[in-house]
């Protein structure tokens, strides 16, 4: 299990936190044996990489650092996608400075740019790897077709996309393609933005400016419908003496050996809970039973549009 650092500064779902607050959390994760950390230039933007860079500097050679690029910015605000080779190279220089490192271990294209062939992106990433500025090439939220095109140009190490008990669209060919190509899979949203961690109830409401308000899963009507799956996970968790979050992460880990979840948190006690999933195992018959029940539960809404695949 890695640590997703987005929530530490982006303010997407919670108020942004300071480096003074978050550096100890990241270092606490290291003390607990976590060695894989995920950030991106767009988180903040830029501030997340500054926090992660400061936290990891003393142990840089002992951890795997992943970051993502592919957006352009105007006055510090995201202003569309830009994956041109010149833009990628410019982004990497800024990332290296903010992260206080000479290389990024896993460098992802954050979202596909419809104006730039993914083969061009792969070629540029390959050049950066040869130059020592990156070690591995990753993609985020891509279709099987795009993954194959990129992998043919330069080997893809990992794909990062949303995947949880609630959001399983990657099971439609993406995971099979990763398996066929020998590509790792890094799911974000392991507990569906806290829903599967028992964070919400039927009375949960969000202000219009909250990121939660933009997720169709979290309208008042959808929450009421979707609590059915959470209720079932509570039952399974209680039977095993674990929490719903631990069950949800353990379920992901049990799907394929090449899956490495990166649940995010700003609190060490939540990290301890997440890491507890590593001790949970399920038998083949249990997994088959879970699958049958889950697939017969009808959910309401869908994930945020910004996260959706852009290349079918």
XYZ file of C-alpha atoms in Angstrom:
312
model
C 0.000 0.000 0.000
C 1.261 3.452 -0.917
C 0.192 6.877 0.333
C -1.809 9.193 -1.904
C -0.919 12.739 -0.891
C -3.499 14.769 -2.854
C -5.731 15.582 0.114
C -2.820 17.099 2.006
C -2.880 20.332 0.056
C -5.277 20.378 -2.864
C -8.407 21.281 -0.922
C -10.392 19.089 -3.302
C -12.417 17.386 -0.603
C -11.044 18.921 2.584
C -9.439 22.242 3.518
C -5.793 22.411 2.369
C -3.224 21.641 5.057
C 0.158 23.224 5.715
C 3.564 21.644 5.312
C 4.002 21.968 9.086
C 0.983 19.690 9.539
C 1.601 17.251 6.694
C 5.359 16.620 6.685
C 5.057 14.717 9.998
C 2.256 12.598 8.502
C 4.405 11.603 5.523
C 7.372 10.870 7.764
C 5.074 8.905 10.054
C 4.095 6.828 7.031
C 7.778 6.138 6.354
C 8.223 5.045 9.977
C 5.359 2.598 9.396
C 7.060 1.056 6.376
C 5.331 2.914 3.557
C 7.748 3.392 0.652
C 5.495 4.567 -2.216
C 4.234 8.167 -2.341
C 1.955 9.728 -4.944
C 1.601 13.418 -5.795
C 1.054 15.640 -8.876
C 1.850 19.119 -10.076
C -1.872 19.932 -10.322
C -2.475 19.272 -6.627
C -2.518 22.749 -5.175
C -1.360 23.384 -7.839
C 2.311 22.848 -7.017
C 2.021 23.032 -3.210
C 1.563 19.283 -2.808
C 4.866 18.550 -4.501
C 6.560 21.084 -2.211
C 5.234 19.284 0.864
C 6.117 15.832 -0.435
C 9.563 16.982 -1.528
C 10.350 18.440 1.885
C 9.107 15.337 3.685
C 10.974 12.822 1.541
C 14.278 14.666 1.135
C 16.035 12.931 4.080
C 15.044 9.463 2.817
C 14.860 10.086 -0.913
C 16.873 7.013 -1.906
C 14.739 4.732 0.260
C 11.342 5.515 -1.269
C 9.524 5.439 -4.594
C 8.233 8.856 -5.631
C 5.442 9.167 -8.197
C 4.117 12.376 -9.701
C 1.908 13.384 -12.602
C 1.891 16.045 -15.304
C -0.101 17.014 -18.372
C -1.933 20.231 -17.515
C -1.211 23.846 -18.324
C -1.691 26.654 -15.846
C -2.694 30.307 -16.018
C -2.065 32.473 -12.953
C -1.781 29.395 -10.791
C -5.012 27.841 -12.025
C -5.485 24.783 -14.210
C -6.179 25.889 -17.782
C -6.587 22.751 -19.859
C -4.327 19.911 -20.912
C -0.937 20.163 -22.571
C 1.148 17.096 -23.353
C 3.380 18.530 -26.054
C 6.996 17.405 -25.642
C 8.123 20.955 -24.850
C 5.411 21.258 -22.183
C 6.323 17.921 -20.619
C 9.978 18.905 -20.393
C 9.141 22.277 -18.870
C 6.836 20.624 -16.343
C 9.467 18.098 -15.306
C 12.022 20.805 -14.561
C 9.564 22.504 -12.207
C 8.616 19.204 -10.602
C 12.226 18.265 -9.894
C 12.813 21.599 -8.149
C 9.657 21.379 -6.047
C 10.315 17.755 -5.126
C 13.976 18.520 -4.281
C 15.204 15.564 -6.298
C 17.116 14.768 -9.464
C 14.643 12.165 -10.734
C 11.011 11.083 -10.459
C 10.700 7.335 -10.004
C 7.300 7.011 -11.671
C 6.239 9.836 -13.979
C 2.619 9.710 -15.114
C 0.673 11.481 -17.801
C -2.196 12.665 -15.594
C -4.871 12.925 -18.287
C -4.751 12.247 -22.018
C -4.398 15.354 -24.189
C -6.678 14.868 -27.226
C -4.424 17.179 -29.255
C -1.217 15.173 -28.773
C -0.759 11.541 -29.882
C 0.024 9.376 -26.869
C 2.906 7.894 -28.864
C 4.556 11.339 -28.774
C 4.095 11.456 -25.011
C 5.593 7.982 -24.640
C 8.557 8.954 -26.778
C 9.227 12.049 -24.680
C 8.918 10.062 -21.468
C 11.390 7.536 -22.846
C 13.872 10.323 -23.548
C 13.490 11.672 -20.006
C 14.130 8.197 -18.624
C 17.285 7.868 -20.725
C 18.402 11.261 -19.402
C 17.883 10.079 -15.818
C 15.153 12.595 -14.976
C 12.576 9.828 -14.610
C 12.831 6.100 -14.029
C 9.473 4.769 -15.158
C 6.562 5.894 -17.350
C 2.953 5.759 -16.195
C -0.487 6.684 -17.511
C -3.625 7.760 -15.668
C -7.276 7.255 -16.662
C -6.594 5.719 -20.069
C -8.471 3.306 -22.271
C -7.036 -0.097 -23.234
C -6.414 1.194 -26.761
C -4.398 4.174 -25.552
C -2.439 1.987 -23.155
C -1.467 -0.383 -25.959
C -0.439 2.486 -28.256
C 1.761 4.049 -25.589
C 3.250 0.739 -24.476
C 4.264 -0.062 -28.041
C 6.253 3.185 -28.222
C 7.810 2.933 -24.741
C 7.054 0.388 -21.983
C 4.441 1.584 -19.503
C 5.187 0.605 -15.903
C 1.859 1.472 -14.281
C -1.650 2.751 -14.912
C -3.451 4.813 -12.286
C -7.246 5.018 -12.390
C -10.162 5.080 -10.005
C -11.111 1.631 -8.720
C -13.137 0.554 -5.719
C -15.968 -1.762 -4.793
C -18.319 0.998 -5.985
C -16.417 2.106 -9.095
C -15.431 -0.942 -11.120
C -15.366 0.299 -14.718
C -11.670 -0.612 -15.104
C -12.742 -4.244 -14.860
C -14.038 -3.760 -18.394
C -10.761 -4.449 -20.273
C -8.356 -2.017 -18.568
C -7.194 -4.481 -15.907
C -7.057 -7.309 -18.444
C -4.871 -5.158 -20.690
C -2.549 -4.341 -17.784
C -2.251 -8.048 -17.011
C -1.541 -8.929 -20.643
C 1.162 -6.267 -20.967
C 2.748 -6.768 -17.551
C 1.719 -3.288 -16.407
C 1.034 -2.535 -12.741
C -2.217 -0.930 -11.640
C -2.468 1.801 -8.992
C -6.074 2.448 -7.927
C -7.044 5.802 -6.516
C -10.353 6.254 -4.714
C -9.946 2.959 -2.834
C -12.718 3.879 -0.386
C -14.684 6.057 -2.832
C -13.744 9.402 -1.289
C -14.573 8.163 2.194
C -17.978 6.653 1.429
C -16.707 3.094 1.875
C -14.884 4.168 5.033
C -18.285 4.801 6.638
C -17.792 8.568 6.446
C -21.295 9.512 5.273
C -24.924 8.745 6.082
C -28.310 9.502 4.535
C -28.271 12.956 6.114
C -24.917 13.995 4.621
C -25.119 17.219 2.627
C -22.418 19.256 0.853
C -22.092 22.943 0.045
C -22.203 23.912 -3.620
C -18.487 24.759 -3.629
C -17.506 21.363 -2.207
C -15.879 18.870 -4.569
C -18.259 16.262 -3.141
C -21.174 18.225 -4.589
C -19.835 17.582 -8.107
C -19.818 13.796 -7.667
C -23.149 12.235 -8.720
C -22.625 9.406 -6.209
C -23.109 11.966 -3.444
C -26.403 13.657 -4.217
C -28.863 13.157 -1.333
C -30.899 10.700 -3.404
C -27.828 8.747 -4.553
C -26.375 8.468 -1.052
C -29.619 6.977 0.215
C -29.544 4.369 -2.568
C -25.831 3.641 -2.293
C -25.947 3.034 1.453
C -27.152 -0.464 0.558
C -23.639 -1.465 -0.514
C -22.092 0.184 2.547
C -24.532 -1.659 4.802
C -23.430 -4.941 3.222
C -19.748 -4.075 3.657
C -20.425 -3.240 7.308
C -21.881 -6.725 7.806
C -18.907 -8.434 6.158
C -16.472 -6.235 8.104
C -18.148 -6.883 11.446
C -18.037 -10.627 10.795
C -14.256 -10.365 10.419
C -13.537 -7.818 13.131
C -12.252 -5.197 10.684
C -13.452 -1.791 9.490
C -15.277 -1.054 6.215
C -12.191 0.818 4.975
C -9.961 -2.170 5.690
C -12.410 -4.497 3.968
C -12.568 -2.230 0.898
C -8.787 -1.937 0.540
C -8.254 -5.653 1.194
C -10.834 -6.436 -1.492
C -8.801 -4.392 -3.985
C -5.565 -6.112 -3.011
C -7.222 -9.487 -3.554
C -8.293 -8.743 -7.131
C -4.841 -8.994 -8.764
C -1.247 -9.321 -7.511
C -0.195 -6.310 -9.612
C -2.488 -3.862 -7.774
C -1.023 -1.281 -5.348
C -3.677 0.982 -3.762
C -2.761 4.493 -2.637
C -5.431 5.519 -0.115
C -5.022 9.111 0.973
C -5.278 10.601 4.434
C -4.142 13.543 6.524
C -4.251 11.627 9.808
C -1.880 8.930 11.025
C -4.600 6.968 12.808
C -6.432 6.648 9.489
C -3.183 5.498 7.872
C -2.828 2.865 10.580
C -6.352 1.715 9.789
C -5.596 1.539 6.057
C -2.387 -0.410 6.599
C -4.366 -2.906 8.650
C -5.848 -4.100 5.350
C -2.531 -5.807 4.614
C -3.326 -8.378 7.291
C -6.737 -9.249 5.820
C -7.064 -12.236 3.511
C -10.079 -13.705 1.740
C -10.590 -17.204 0.392
C -11.539 -17.777 -3.239
C -15.045 -18.752 -2.188
C -15.409 -15.589 -0.099
C -14.290 -13.423 -3.009
C -16.731 -15.164 -5.331
C -19.547 -14.587 -2.826
C -18.627 -10.904 -2.431
C -18.598 -10.520 -6.203
C -22.033 -12.073 -6.653
C -23.591 -9.873 -3.992
C -21.852 -6.673 -5.109
C -22.812 -7.104 -8.744
C -26.461 -7.496 -7.780
C -26.573 -4.201 -5.892
C -27.796 -1.366 -8.091
C -25.959 1.886 -7.456
C -27.107 5.428 -8.137
C -25.021 8.119 -9.810
C -21.531 7.791 -11.207
C -18.088 9.169 -10.562
C -17.013 12.759 -11.152
C -16.990 13.788 -14.788
C -13.464 15.180 -14.528
C -12.201 11.714 -13.677
C -13.916 10.014 -16.594
C -12.015 8.429 -19.420
C -11.464 10.856 -22.253
C -10.296 8.359 -24.840
C -12.658 5.491 -25.527
